[in-house]
CSV table of C-alpha atoms in Angstrom, one decimal:
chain,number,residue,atom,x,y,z
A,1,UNK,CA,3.3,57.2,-11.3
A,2,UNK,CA,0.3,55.7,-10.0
A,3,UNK,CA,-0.7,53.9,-12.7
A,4,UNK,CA,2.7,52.2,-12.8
A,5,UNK,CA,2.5,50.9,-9.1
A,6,UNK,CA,-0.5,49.6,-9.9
A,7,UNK,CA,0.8,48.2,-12.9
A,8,UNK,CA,4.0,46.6,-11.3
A,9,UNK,CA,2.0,45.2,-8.1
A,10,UNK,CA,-0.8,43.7,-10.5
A,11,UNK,CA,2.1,41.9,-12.6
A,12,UNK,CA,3.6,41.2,-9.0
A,13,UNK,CA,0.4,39.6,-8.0
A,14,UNK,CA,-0.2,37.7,-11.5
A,15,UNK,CA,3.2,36.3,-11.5
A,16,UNK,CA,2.8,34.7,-7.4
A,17,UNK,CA,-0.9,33.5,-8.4
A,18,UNK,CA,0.8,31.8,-11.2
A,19,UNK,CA,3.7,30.1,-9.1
A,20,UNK,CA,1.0,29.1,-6.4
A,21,UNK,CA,-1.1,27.5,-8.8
A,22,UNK,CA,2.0,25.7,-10.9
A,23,UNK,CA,3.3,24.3,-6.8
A,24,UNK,CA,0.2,23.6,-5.9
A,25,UNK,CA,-1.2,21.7,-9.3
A,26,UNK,CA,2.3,20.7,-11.0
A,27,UNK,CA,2.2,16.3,-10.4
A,28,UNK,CA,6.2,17.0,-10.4
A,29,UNK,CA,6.3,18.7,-6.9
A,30,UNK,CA,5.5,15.2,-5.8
A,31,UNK,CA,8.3,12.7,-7.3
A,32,UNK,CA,6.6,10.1,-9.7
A,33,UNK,CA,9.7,7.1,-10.1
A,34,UNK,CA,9.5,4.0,-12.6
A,35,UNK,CA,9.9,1.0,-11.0
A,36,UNK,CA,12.7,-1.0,-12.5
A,37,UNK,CA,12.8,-4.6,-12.4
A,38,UNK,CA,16.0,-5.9,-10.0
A,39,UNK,CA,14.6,-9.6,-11.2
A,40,UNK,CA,11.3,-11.4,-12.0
A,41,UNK,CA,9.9,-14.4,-9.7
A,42,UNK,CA,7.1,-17.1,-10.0
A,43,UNK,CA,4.0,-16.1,-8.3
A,44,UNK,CA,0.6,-18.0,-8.3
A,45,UNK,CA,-1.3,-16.3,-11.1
A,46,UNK,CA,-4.8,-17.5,-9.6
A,47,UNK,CA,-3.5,-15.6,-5.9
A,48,UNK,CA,-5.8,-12.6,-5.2
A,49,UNK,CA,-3.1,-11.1,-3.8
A,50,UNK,CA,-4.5,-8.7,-0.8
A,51,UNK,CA,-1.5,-8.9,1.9
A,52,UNK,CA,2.2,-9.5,1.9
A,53,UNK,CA,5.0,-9.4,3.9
A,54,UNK,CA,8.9,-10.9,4.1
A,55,UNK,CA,10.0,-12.7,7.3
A,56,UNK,CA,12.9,-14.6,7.7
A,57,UNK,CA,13.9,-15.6,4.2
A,58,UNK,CA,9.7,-16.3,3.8
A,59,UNK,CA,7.2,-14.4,2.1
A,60,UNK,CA,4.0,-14.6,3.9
A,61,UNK,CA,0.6,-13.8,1.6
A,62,UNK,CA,-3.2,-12.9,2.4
A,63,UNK,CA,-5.3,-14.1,-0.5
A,64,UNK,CA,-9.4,-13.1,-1.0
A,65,UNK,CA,-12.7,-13.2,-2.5
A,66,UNK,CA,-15.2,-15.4,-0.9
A,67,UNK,CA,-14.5,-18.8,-0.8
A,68,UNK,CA,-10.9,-19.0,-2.1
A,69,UNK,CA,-9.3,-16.4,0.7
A,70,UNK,CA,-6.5,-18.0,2.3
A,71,UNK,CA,-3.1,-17.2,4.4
A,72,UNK,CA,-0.4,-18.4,3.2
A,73,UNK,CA,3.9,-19.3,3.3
A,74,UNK,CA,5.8,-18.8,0.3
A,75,UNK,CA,9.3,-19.4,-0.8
A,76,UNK,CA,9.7,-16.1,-3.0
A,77,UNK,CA,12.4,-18.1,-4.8
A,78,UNK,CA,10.2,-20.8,-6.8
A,79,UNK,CA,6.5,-19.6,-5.7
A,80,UNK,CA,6.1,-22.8,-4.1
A,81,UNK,CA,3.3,-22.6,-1.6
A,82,UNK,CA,5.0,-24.5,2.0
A,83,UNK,CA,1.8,-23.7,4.2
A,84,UNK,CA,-1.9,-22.7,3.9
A,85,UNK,CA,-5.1,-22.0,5.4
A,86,UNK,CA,-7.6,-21.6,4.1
A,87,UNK,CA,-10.3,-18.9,5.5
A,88,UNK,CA,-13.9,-20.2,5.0
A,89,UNK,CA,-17.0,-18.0,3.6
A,90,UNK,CA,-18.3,-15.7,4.2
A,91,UNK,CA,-15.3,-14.1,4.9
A,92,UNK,CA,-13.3,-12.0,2.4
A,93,UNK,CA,-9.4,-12.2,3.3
A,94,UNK,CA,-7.3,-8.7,3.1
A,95,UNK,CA,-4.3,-7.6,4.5
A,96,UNK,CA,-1.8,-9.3,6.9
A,97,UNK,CA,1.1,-9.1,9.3
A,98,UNK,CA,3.3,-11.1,11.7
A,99,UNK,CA,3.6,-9.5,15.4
A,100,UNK,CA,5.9,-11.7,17.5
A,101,UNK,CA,4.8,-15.3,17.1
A,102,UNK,CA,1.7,-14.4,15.9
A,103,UNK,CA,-0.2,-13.3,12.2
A,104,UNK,CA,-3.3,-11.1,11.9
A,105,UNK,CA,-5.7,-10.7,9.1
A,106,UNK,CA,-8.4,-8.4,8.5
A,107,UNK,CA,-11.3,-9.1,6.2
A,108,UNK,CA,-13.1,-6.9,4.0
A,109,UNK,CA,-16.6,-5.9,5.1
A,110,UNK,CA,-17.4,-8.3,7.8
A,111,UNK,CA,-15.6,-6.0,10.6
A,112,UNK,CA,-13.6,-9.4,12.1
A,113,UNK,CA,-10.2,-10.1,11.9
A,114,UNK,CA,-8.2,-13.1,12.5
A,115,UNK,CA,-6.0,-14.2,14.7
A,116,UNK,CA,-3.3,-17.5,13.7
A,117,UNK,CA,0.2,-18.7,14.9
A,118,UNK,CA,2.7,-17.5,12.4
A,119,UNK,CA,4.7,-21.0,12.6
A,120,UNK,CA,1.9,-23.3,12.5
A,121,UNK,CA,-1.0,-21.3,11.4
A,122,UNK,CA,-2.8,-22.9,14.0
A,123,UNK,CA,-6.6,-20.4,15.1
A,124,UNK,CA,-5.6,-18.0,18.4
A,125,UNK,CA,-9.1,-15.6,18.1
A,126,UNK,CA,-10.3,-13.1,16.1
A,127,UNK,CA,-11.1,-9.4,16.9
A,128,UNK,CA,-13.4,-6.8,16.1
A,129,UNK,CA,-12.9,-3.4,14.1
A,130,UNK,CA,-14.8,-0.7,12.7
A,131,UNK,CA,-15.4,0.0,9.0
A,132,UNK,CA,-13.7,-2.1,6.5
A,133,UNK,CA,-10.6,-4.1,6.8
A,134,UNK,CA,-8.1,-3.3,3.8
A,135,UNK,CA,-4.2,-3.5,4.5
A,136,UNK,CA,-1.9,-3.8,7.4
A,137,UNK,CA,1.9,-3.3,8.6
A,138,UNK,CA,3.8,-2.2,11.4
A,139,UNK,CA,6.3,0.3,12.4
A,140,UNK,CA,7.8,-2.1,15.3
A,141,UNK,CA,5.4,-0.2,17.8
A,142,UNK,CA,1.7,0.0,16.4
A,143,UNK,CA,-0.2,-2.5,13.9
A,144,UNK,CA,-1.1,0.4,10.6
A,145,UNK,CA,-4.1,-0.8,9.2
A,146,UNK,CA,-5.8,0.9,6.1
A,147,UNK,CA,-9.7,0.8,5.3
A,148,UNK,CA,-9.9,2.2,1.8
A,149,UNK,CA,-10.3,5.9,3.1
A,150,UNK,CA,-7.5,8.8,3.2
A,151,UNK,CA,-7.0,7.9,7.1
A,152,UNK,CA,-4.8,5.3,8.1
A,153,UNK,CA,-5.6,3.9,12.2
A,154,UNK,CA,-2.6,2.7,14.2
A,155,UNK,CA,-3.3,-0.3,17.1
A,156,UNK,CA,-2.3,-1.7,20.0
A,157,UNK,CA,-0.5,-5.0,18.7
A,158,UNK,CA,-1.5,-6.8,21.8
A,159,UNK,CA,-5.3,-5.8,22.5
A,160,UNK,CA,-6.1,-4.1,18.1
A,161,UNK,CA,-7.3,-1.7,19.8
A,162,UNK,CA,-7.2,2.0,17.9
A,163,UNK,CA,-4.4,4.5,19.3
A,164,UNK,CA,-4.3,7.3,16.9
A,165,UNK,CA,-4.8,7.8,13.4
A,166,UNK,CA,-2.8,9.7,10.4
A,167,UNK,CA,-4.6,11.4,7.7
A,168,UNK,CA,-2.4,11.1,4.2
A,169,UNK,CA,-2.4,13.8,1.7
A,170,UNK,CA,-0.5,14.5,-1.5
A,171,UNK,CA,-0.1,18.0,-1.8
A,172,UNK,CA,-2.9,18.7,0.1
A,173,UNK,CA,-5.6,16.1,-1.5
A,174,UNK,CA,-6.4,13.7,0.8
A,175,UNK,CA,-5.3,10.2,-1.0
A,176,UNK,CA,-8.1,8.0,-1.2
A,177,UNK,CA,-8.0,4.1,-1.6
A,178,UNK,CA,-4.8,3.2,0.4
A,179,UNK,CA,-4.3,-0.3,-0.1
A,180,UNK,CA,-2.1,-2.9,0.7
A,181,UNK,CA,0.6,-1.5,3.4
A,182,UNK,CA,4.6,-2.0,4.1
A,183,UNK,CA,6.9,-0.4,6.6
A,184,UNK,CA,10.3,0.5,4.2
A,185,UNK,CA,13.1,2.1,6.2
A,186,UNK,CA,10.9,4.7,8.0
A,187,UNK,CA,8.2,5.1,5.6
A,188,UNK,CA,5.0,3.7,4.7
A,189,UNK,CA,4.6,2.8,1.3
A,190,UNK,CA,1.0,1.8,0.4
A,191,UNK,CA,-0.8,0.8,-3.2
A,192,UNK,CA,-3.3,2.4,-4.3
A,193,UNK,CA,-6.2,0.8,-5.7
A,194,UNK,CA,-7.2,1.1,-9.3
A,195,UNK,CA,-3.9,2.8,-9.6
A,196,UNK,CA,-0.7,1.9,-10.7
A,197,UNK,CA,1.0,3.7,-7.6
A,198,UNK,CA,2.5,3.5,-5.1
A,199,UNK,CA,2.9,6.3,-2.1
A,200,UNK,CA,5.6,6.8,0.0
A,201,UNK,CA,4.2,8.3,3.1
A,202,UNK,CA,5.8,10.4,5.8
A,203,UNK,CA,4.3,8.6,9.0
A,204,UNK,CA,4.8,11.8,11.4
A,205,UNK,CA,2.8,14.2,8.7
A,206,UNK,CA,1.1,12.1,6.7
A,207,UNK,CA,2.2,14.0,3.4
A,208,UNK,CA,3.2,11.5,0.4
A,209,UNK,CA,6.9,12.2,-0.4
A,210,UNK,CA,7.1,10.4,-3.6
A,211,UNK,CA,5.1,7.6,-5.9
A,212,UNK,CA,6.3,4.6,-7.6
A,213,UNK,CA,5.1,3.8,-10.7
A,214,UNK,CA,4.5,0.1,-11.4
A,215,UNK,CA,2.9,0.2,-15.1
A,216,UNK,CA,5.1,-1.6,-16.6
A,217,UNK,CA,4.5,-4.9,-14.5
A,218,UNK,CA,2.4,-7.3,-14.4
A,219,UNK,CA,0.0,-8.8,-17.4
A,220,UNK,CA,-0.6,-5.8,-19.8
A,221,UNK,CA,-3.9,-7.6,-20.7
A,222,UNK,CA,-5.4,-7.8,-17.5
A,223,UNK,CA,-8.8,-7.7,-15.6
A,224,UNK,CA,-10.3,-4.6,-14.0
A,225,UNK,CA,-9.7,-6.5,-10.3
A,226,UNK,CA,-6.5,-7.8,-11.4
A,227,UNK,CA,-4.8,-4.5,-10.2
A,228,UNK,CA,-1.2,-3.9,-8.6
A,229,UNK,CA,-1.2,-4.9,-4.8
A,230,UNK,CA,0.9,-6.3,-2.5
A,231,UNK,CA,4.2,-4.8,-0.9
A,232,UNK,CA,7.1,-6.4,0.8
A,233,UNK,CA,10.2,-5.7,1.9
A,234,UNK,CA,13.3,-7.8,3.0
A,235,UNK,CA,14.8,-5.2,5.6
A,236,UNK,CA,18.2,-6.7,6.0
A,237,UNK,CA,18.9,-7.5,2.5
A,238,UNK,CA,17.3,-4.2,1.4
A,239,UNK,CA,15.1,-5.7,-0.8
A,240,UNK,CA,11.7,-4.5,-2.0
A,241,UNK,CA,9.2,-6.9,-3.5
A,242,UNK,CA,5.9,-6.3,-5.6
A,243,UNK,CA,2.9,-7.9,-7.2
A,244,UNK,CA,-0.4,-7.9,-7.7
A,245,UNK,CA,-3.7,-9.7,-7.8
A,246,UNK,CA,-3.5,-12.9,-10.1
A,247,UNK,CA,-0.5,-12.0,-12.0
A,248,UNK,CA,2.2,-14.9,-12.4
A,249,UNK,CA,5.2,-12.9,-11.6
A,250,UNK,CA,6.7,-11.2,-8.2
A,251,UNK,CA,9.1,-8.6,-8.8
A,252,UNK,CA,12.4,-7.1,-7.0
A,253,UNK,CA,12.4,-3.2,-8.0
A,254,UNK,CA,14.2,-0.6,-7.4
A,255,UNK,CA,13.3,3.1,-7.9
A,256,UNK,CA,14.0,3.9,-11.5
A,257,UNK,CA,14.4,6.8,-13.8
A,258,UNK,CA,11.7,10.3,-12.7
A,259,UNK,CA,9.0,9.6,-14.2
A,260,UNK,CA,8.0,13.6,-15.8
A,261,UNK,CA,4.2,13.4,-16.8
A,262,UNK,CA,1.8,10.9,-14.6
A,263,UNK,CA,-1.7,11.3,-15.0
A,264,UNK,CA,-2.4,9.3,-12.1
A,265,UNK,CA,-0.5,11.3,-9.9
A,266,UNK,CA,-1.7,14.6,-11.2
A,267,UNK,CA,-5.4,13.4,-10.3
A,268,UNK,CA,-4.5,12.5,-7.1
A,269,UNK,CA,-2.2,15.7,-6.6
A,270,UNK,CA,-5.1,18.0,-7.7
A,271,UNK,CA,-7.8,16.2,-6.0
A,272,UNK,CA,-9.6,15.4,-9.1
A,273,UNK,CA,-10.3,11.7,-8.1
């Protein structure tokens, strides 16, 4: 009889080791969705894309690398640039976002961000940060601002001044390399470098509900920099934009069919990257 408990409560043990390592390592506990193309628009295919962001009817982009970074006003319709300004070197443009009448942009390494009027583009100041400079959004209360680590630092919009901060994980990994940032209907969906994903974060945990998987966009013969960034979303149309850096085309996409084997998400959900 002994042997037989022990029996059952070693197959008992196996069989819960087994589950906990198939919830805890399976990529599918965490959604993976296609991105399907709604349509296809122009974009600049020399734009280092690094920030973007809809606004009344306009889609507002941060370009970089040194010497070519700019700010600019698009019309997502054609592609045609309406306004620019240019951001001189040293500085390495990133991520941007309107707050009131008013645009910010961080830059990459140089710990200074920028300060511009969002009608005119006309200088207001810059401010100071610590780290790097990598995306930025807002939830209609803080500025969210990523730096290329797993933790993302929510700021005062009026002083940029750090508040708190929100450590993202996907199934308990931390998620490395947040990118370019957008605020979608409660959620904060970020790229992530060198990936072809995107998260969808739960701002109150931190915890990745889902990815979106843009493979199938963009120039399938591309450069290693010429990754998938930028994120916007047109809140009262419901309308969510994407591109990346120096390909020709902006996309509308929707989530698409489940997407059942990812090796990028299985990485990043077993903390192998």
């Amino acid at each position: 009889m002994k042997r037989i408990v022990l029996a059952v409560v070693a197959a008992i043990l196996v069989v819960t080791a087994g589950y906990f390592l198939y919830a805890r390592f399976q990529p599918g506990g965490i959604p993976v969705y296609r991105a399907s193309i709604v349509a296809a628009l122009p974009h600049d295919g020399a734009a280092f894309t690094e920030g973007l962001f809809f606004q009344d009817g306009m889609l507002y982009e941060g370009t970089g690398e040194v010497g070519t970074s700019a700010i600019r006003q698009v019309k997502p319709e054609t592609g045609q640039v309406l306004k620019e300004e240019q951001l001189p070197a040293p500085y390495f443009g990133e991520g941007i976002i309107a707050w009131k009448d008013r645009l910010y942009q961080v830059t990459w390494q140089d710990r200074t961000g920028f300060i511009y009027g969002l009608n005119d583009f006309a200088p207001r100041g810059t401010f100071a940060y610590s780290g790097e400079g990598w995306g930025l959004t807002h939830n209609g209360k803080s500025i969210i601002m990523s730096d290329g680590t797993p933790v993302l630092r929510f700021l005062d919009p009026e002083t940029m001044a750090p508040v708190s901060t929100l450590r993202v994980t996907a199934n308990g990994c931390p998620v490395e390399k947040l990118n370019e940032l957008e605020w979608v209907d409660g959620e904060i969906y970020a790229n992530i470098w060198q990936t072809n994903l995107i998260a969808r974060i739960d701002p109150a945990t931190g915890e990745v509900r889902g990815f979106l998987d843009v493979s199938a966009l963009g120039p399938q013969a591309r450069g290693q920099d010429d990754v998938a960034n930028g994120i916007a979303y047109d809140a009262a149309g419901k309308r969510l934009f994407v591109t990346g850096k120096r390909w020709p085309q902006l996309y509308q996409v929707k989530a698409g069919e489940r997407v059942s084997n990812s090796d990028e998400a299985a990485r990043i959900t077993t903390c192998a990257r």
